[in-house]
Short mmCIF file of C-alpha atoms and ligand atoms in Angstrom, two decimals:
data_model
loop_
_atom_site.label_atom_id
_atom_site.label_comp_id
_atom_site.label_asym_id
_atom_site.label_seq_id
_atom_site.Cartn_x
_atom_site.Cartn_y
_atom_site.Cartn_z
CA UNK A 13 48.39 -40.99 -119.27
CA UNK A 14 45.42 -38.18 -119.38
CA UNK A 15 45.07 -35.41 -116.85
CA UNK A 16 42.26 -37.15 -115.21
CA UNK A 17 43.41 -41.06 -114.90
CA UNK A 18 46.89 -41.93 -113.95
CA UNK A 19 47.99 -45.22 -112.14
CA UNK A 20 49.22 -44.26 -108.62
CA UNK A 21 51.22 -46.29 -106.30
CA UNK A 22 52.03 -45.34 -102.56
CA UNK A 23 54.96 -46.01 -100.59
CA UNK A 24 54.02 -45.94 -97.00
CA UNK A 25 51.22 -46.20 -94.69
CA UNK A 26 51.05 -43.63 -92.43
CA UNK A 27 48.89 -40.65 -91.83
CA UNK A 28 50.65 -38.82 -95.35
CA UNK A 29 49.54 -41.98 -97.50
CA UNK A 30 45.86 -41.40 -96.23
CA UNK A 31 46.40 -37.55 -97.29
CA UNK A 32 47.83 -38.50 -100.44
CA UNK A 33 45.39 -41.35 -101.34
CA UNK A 34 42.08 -39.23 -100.61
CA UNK A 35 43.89 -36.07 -102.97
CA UNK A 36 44.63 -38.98 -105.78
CA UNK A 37 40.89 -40.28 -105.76
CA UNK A 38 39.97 -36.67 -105.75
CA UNK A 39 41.81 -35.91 -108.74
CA UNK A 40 40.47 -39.15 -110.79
CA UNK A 41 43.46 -41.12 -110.10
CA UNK A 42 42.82 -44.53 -110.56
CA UNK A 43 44.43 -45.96 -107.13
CA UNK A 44 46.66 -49.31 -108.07
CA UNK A 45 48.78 -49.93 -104.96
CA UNK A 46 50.48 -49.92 -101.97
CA UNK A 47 53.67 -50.79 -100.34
CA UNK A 48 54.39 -50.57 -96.66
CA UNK A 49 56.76 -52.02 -94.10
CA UNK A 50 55.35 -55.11 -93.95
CA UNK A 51 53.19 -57.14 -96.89
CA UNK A 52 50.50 -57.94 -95.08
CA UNK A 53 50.58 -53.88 -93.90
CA UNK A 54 50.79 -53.42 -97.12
CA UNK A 55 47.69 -55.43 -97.81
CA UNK A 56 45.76 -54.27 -94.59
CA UNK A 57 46.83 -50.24 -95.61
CA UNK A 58 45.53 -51.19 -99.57
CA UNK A 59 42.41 -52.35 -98.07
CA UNK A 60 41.72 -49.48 -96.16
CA UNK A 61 42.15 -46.68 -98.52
CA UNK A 62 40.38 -48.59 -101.41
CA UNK A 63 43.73 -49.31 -103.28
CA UNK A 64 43.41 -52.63 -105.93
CA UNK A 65 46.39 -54.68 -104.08
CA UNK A 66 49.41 -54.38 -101.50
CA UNK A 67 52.79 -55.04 -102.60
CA UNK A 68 54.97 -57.06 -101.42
CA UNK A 69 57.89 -55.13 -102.00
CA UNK A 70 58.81 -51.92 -103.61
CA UNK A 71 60.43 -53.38 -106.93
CA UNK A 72 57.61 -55.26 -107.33
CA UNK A 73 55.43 -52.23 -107.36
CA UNK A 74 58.48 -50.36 -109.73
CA UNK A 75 57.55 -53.46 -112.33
CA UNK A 76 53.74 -52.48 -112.76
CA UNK A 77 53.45 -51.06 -115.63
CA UNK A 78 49.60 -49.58 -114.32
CA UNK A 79 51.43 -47.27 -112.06
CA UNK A 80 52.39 -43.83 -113.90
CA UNK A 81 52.93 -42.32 -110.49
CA UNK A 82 54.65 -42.87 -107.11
CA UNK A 83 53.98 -41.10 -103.70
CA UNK A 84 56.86 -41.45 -101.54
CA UNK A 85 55.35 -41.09 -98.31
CA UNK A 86 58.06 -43.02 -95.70
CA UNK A 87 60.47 -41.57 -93.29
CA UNK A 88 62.55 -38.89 -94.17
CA UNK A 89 65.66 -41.14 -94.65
CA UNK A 90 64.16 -43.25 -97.27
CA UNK A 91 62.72 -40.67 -99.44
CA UNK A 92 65.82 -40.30 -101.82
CA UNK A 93 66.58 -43.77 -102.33
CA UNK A 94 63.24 -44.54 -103.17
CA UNK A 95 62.66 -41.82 -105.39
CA UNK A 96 65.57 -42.24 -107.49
CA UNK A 97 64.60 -45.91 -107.92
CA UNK A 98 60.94 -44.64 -108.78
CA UNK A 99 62.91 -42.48 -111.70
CA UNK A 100 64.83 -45.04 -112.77
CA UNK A 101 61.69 -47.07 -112.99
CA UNK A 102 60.37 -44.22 -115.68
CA UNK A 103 57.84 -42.96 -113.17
CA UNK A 104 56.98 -39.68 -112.40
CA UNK A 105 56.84 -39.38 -108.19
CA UNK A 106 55.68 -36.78 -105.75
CA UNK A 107 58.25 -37.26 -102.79
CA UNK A 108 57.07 -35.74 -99.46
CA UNK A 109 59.58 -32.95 -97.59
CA UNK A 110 62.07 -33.29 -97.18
CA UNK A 111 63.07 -34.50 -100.33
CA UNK A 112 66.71 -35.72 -98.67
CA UNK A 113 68.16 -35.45 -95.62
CA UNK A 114 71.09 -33.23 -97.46
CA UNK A 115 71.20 -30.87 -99.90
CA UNK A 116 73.63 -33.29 -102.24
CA UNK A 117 71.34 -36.37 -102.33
CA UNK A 118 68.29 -33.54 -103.27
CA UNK A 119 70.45 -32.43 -106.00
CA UNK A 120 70.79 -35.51 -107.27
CA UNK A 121 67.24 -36.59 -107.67
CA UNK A 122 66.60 -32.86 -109.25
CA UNK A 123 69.23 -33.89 -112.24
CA UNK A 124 68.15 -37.79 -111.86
CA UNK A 125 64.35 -36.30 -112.56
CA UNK A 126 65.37 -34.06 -115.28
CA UNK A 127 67.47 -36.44 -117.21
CA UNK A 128 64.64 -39.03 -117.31
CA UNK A 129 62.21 -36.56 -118.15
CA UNK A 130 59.93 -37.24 -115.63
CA UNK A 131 57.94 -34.88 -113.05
CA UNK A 132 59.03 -34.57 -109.62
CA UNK A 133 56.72 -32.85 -107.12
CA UNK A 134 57.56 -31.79 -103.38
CA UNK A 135 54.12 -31.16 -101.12
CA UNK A 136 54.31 -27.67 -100.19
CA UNK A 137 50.57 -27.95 -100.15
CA UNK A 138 50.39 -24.37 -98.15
CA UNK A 139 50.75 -22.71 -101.64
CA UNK A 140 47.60 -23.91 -102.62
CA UNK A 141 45.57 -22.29 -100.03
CA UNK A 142 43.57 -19.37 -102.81
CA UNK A 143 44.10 -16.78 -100.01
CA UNK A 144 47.83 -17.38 -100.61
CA UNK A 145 47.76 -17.21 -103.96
CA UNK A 146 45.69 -13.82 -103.26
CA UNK A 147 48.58 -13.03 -101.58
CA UNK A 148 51.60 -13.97 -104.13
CA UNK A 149 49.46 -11.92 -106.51
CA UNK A 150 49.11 -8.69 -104.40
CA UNK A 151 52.86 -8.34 -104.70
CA UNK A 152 53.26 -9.44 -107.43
CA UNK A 153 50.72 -6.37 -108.54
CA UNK A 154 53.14 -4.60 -106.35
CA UNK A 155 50.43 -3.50 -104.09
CA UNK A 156 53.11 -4.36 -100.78
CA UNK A 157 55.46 -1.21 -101.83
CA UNK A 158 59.01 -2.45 -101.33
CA UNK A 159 59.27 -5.24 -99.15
CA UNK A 160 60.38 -4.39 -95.78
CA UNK A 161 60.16 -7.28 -93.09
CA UNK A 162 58.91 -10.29 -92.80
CA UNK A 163 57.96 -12.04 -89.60
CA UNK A 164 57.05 -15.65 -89.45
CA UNK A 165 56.56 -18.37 -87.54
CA UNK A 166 55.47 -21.87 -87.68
CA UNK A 167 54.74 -23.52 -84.55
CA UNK A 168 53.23 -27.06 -83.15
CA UNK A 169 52.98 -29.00 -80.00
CA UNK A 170 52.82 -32.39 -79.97
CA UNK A 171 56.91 -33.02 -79.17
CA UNK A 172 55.80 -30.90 -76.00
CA UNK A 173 56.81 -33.79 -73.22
CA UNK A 174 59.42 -35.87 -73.01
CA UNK A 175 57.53 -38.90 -73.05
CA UNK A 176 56.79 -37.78 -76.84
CA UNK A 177 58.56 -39.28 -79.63
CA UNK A 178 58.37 -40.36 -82.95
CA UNK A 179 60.53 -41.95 -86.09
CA UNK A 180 61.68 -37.75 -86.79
CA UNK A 181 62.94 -37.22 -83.84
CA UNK A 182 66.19 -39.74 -84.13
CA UNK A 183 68.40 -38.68 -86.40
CA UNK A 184 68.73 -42.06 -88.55
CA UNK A 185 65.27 -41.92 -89.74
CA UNK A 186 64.86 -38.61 -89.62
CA UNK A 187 68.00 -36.60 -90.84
CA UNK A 188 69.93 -34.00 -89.50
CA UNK A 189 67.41 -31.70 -88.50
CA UNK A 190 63.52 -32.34 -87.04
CA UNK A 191 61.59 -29.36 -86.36
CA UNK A 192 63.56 -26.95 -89.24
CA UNK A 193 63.31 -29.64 -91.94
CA UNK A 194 59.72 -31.01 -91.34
CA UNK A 195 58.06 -27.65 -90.89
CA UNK A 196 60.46 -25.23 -91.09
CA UNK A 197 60.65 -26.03 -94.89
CA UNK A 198 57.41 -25.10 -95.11
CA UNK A 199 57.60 -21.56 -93.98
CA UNK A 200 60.65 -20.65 -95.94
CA UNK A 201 59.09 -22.00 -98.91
CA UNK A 202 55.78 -20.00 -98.48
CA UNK A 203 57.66 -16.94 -97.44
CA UNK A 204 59.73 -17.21 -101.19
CA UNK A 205 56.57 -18.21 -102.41
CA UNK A 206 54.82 -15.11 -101.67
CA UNK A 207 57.18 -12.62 -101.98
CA UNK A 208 59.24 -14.05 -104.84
CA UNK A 209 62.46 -12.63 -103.07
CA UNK A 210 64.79 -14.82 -102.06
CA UNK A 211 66.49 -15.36 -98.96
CA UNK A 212 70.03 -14.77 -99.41
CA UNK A 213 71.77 -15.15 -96.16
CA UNK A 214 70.94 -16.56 -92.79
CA UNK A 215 71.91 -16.50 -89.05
CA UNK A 216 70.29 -18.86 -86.45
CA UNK A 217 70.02 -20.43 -83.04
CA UNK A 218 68.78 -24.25 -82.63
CA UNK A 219 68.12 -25.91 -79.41
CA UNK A 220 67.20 -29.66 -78.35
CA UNK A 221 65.56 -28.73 -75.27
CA UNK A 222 65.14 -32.93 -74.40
CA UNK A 223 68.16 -34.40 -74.54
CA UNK A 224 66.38 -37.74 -74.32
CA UNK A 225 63.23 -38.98 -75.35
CA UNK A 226 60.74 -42.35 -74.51
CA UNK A 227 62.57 -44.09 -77.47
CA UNK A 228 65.54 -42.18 -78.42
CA UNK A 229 68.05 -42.22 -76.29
CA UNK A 230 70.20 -39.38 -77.69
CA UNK A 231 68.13 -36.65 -79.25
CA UNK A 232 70.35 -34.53 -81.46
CA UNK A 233 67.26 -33.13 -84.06
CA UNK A 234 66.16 -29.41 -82.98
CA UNK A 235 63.02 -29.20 -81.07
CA UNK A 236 63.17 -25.05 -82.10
CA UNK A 237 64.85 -22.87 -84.31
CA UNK A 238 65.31 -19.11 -84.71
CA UNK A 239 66.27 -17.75 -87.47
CA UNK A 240 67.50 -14.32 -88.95
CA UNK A 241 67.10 -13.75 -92.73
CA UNK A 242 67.73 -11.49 -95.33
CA UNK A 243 66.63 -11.39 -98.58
CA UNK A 244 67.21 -10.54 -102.32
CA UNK A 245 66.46 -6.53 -102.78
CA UNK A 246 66.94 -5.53 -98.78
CA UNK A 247 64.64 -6.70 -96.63
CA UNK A 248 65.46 -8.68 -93.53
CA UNK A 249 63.31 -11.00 -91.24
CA UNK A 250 62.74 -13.47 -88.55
CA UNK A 251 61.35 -17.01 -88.32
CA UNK A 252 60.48 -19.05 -85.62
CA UNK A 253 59.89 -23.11 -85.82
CA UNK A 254 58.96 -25.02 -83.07
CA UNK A 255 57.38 -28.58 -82.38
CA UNK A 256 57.26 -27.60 -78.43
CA UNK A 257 54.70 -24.34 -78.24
CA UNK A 258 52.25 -25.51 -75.84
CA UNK A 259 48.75 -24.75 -77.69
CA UNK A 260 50.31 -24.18 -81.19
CA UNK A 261 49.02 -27.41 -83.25
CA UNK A 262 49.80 -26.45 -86.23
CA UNK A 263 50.19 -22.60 -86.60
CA UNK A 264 52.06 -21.47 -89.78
CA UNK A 265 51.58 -17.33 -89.76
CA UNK A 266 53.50 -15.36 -92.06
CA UNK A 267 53.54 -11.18 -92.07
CA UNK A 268 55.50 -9.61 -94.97
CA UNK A 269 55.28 -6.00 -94.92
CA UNK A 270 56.35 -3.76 -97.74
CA UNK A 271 56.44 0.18 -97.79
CA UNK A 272 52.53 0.25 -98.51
CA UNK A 273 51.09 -2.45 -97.05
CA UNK A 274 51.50 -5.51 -94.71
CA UNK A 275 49.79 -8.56 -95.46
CA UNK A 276 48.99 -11.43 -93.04
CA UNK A 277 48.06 -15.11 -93.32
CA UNK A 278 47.58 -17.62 -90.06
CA UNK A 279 47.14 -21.22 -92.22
CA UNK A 280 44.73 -22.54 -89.00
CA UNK A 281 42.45 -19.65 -90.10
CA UNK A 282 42.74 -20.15 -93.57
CA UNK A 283 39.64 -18.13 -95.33
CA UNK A 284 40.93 -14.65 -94.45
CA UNK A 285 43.89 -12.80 -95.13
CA UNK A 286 44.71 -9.38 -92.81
CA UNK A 287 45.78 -6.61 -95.16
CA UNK A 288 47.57 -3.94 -93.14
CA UNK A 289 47.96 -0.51 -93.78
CA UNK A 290 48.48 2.88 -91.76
CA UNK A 291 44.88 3.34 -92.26
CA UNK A 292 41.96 1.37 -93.55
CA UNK A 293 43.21 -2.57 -92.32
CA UNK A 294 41.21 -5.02 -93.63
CA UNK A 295 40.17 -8.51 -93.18
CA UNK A 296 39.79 -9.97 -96.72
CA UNK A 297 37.49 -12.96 -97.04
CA UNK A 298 37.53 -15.78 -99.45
CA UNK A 299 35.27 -14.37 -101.86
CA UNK A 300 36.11 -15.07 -105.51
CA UNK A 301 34.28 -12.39 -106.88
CA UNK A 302 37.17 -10.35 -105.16
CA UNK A 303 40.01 -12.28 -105.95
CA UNK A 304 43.00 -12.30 -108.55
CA UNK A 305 42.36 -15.44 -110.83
CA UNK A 306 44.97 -17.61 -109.58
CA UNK A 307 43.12 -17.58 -106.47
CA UNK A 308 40.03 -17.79 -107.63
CA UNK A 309 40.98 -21.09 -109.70
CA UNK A 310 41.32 -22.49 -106.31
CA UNK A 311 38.46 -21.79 -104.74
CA UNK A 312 36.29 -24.46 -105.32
CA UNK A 313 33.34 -24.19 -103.27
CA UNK A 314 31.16 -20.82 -102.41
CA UNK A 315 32.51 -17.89 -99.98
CA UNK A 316 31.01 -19.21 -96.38
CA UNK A 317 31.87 -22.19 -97.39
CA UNK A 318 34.84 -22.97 -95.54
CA UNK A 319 37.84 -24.87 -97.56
CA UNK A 320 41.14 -26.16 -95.83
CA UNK A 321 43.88 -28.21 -95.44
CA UNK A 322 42.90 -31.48 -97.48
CA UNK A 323 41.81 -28.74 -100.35
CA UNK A 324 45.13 -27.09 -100.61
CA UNK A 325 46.55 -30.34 -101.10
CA UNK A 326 44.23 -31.95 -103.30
CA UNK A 327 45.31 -29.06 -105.82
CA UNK A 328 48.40 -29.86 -105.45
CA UNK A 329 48.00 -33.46 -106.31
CA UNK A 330 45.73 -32.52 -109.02
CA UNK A 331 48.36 -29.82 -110.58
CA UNK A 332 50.85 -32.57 -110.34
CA UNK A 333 48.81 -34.65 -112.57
CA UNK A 334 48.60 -32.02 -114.87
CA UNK A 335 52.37 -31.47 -114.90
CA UNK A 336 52.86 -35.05 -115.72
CA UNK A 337 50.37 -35.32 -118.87
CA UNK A 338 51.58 -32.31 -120.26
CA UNK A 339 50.90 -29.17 -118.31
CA UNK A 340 52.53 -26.50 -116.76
CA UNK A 341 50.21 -25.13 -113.80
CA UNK A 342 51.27 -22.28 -112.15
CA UNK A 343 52.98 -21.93 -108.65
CA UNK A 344 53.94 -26.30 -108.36
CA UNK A 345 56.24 -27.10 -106.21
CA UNK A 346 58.76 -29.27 -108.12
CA UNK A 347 62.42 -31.41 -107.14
CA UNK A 348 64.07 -27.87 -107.26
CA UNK A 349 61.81 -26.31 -105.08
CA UNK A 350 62.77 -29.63 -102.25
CA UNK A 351 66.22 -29.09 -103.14
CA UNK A 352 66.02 -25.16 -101.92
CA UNK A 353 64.70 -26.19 -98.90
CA UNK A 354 66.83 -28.54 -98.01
CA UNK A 355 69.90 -26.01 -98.72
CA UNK A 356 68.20 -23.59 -96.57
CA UNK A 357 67.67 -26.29 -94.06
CA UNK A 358 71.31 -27.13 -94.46
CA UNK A 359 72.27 -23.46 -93.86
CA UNK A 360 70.10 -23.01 -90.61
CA UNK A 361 72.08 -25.46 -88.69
CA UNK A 362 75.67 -24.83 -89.91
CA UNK A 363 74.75 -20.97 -89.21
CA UNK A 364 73.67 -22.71 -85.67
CA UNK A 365 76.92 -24.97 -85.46
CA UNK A 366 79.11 -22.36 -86.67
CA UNK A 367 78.02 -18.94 -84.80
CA UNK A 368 78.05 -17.28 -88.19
CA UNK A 369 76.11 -15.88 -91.13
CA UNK A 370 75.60 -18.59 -93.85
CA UNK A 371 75.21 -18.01 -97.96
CA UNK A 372 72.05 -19.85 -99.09
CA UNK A 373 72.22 -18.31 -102.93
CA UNK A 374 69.82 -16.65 -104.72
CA UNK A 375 67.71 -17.53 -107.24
CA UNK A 376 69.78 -17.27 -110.32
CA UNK A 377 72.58 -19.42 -107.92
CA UNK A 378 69.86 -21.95 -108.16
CA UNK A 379 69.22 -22.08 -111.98
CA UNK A 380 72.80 -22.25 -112.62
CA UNK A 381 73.44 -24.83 -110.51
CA UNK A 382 70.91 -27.08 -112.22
CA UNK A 383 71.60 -26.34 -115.41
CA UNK A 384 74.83 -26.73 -115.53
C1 SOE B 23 54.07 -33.13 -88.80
O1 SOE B 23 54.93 -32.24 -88.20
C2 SOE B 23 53.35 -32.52 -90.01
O2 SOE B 23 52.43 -33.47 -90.46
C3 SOE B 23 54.31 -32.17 -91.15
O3 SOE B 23 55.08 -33.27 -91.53
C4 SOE B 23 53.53 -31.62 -92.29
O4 SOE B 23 54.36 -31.30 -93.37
C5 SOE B 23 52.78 -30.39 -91.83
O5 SOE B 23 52.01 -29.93 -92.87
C6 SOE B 23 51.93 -30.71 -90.64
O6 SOE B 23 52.69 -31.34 -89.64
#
């Protein structure tokens, strides 16, 4: 397989396959197939985002010896099974979030991935926005000071009304928790991201403010959490996830501050990042000329010319090629990285369920765990 040409299958046919497929093509994947519910979906789905053929079933698509890669793109509840049987196929696989519905089964396909030797990759695509890398290397430079607080939220509306629903809201397809695990996972993965401090312990309130919904008669997913954190070295924060903030479609804003300086980024506005001090705030442009060279990797087109969301996670697909022929790109978010999420996830609502403080380990917890 070279950096620019691997086979690619995907599993599902929703709005992430689209994503997905357009990042593939965009990385010089050569596009093989598809497998949805259905085979003539399957075939109808192939058609329409210029794949060679539709499968009629997933172990057909695990025989094809064309495909070097498979993007698990299905509900949440099938993402583990089928990954594991992509691994035990030999492939390598980027699995959407959340990687399992528990922290276990994501354990498992971490050690599964490992002991076949194959790449796993998790889309937390908001890490390859440059003016987050920008970020991640400001505090890194230790520009921040000592990291103080950090305030973030990530909010969305489209679970607003009742009438709304959808295959994440009930819990069989979905998993134990909606709004945490879906974009919630996001946000604490950008916040570690960033300030490469881990959070160490947790607190946290969940409601399911519709008790019913158009198709699900028992709602037991979140539609909000809030969340208390603290973190490796001292510093202690908030979060706030929510898939019913009337006007929010799709806000992820993040604010760490350190003794120095506070830095902001708001991923529907993207191209600038608010640097905050006690004098002298700034708003910082995409400008490479300007920027540390992680971020400037990233920045494909001009300053002025705005980039966004499809971008961010065509890098990602493209550094995920590179990590299967060979590479080792900077800042990928691998099987581990799903499998912190999911603990965290895990933690947020038994900290809920319980009334108390939760342990959610720290990063050397993490190595040893899957090393050992
Ligand atoms: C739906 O909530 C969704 O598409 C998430 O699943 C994505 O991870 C997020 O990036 C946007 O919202």
């Amino acid at each position: 397989m070279t950096v620019a040409g691997p086979g690619i299958a995907v599993v599902g046919g929703g709005f992430m396959a689209t994503v997905h497929s357009r990042a593939a093509r965009a990385a010089g994947a050569r596009l093989v197939g598809v497998v949805a519910s259905t085979p003539e979906r399957s075939r109808e789905v192939a058609a329409n985002l210029g794949f060679e053929r539709g499968y009629g079933s997933l172990d057909e698509l695990l025989v094809d010896h064309s495909v070097d890669v498979v993007h698990v793109c299905t509900p949440n509840a099938l993402h583990a099974e089928q990954a594991l049987a992509a691994i035990a196929a030999g492939k390598h696989v980027v699995c959407e979030k959340p990687l399992a519905t528990d922290a276990a089964t994501a354990e498992r396909l971490v050690t599964a991935a490992a002991a076949a030797g194959v790449v796993g990759t998790v889309p937390f695509v908001y890490r390859f926005h440059p003016l987050v890398r920008e970020a991640r290397a400001r505090v890194a430079a230790g520009d921040l000071g000592t990291l103080l607080t950090i305030s973030g939220s990530y909010l969305q509306d489209w679970l607003l009304a009742q009438a709304d629903d959808n295959w994440r809201v009930d819990s069989a397809a979905g998993g134990r928790s909606r709004a945490f695990a879906d974009i919630g996972s996001h946000l604490v993965d950008l916040l570690e991201f960033i300030t490469g401090a881990r959070i160490t312990e947790l607190s946290s309130t969940v409601r399911t403010f519709f008790a019913e919904r158009a198709n699900t008669p028992e709602v037991t997913t979140e539609d909000a959490a809030a969340v208390v954190i603290r973190l490796e070295g001292g510093a202690i924060g908030t979060l706030l996830v929510s898939q019913v903030a009337p006007g929010r479609k799709n806000r992820l804003h993040l604010e760490v501050a350190g003794t120095e300086l506070s830095i902001g980024f708001d991923q529907e506005a993207p191209e600038t990042l608010w640097l905050g001090r006690r004098s002298g705030t700034q708003v910082l442009p995409r400008d490479a000329d300007q920027l540390h060279p992680d971020a400037a990797r990233l920045s494909i087109v001009p300053s002025g010319h705005p980039m966004g969301y499809q971008d961010a996670f065509n890098a990602f697909v493209a550094d995920s090629y590179a990590a299967m022929a060979g590479q080792s790109p900077d800042g990928l978010p691998v099987f581990a990285d799903g499998l912190r999420t999911a603990r965290i996830t895990e933690a947020v609502l038994d900290a809920a369920g319980t009334g108390s403080w939760q342990a959610v380990g720290t990063s050397t917890d993490d190595e040893q765990r899957i090393t050992a």
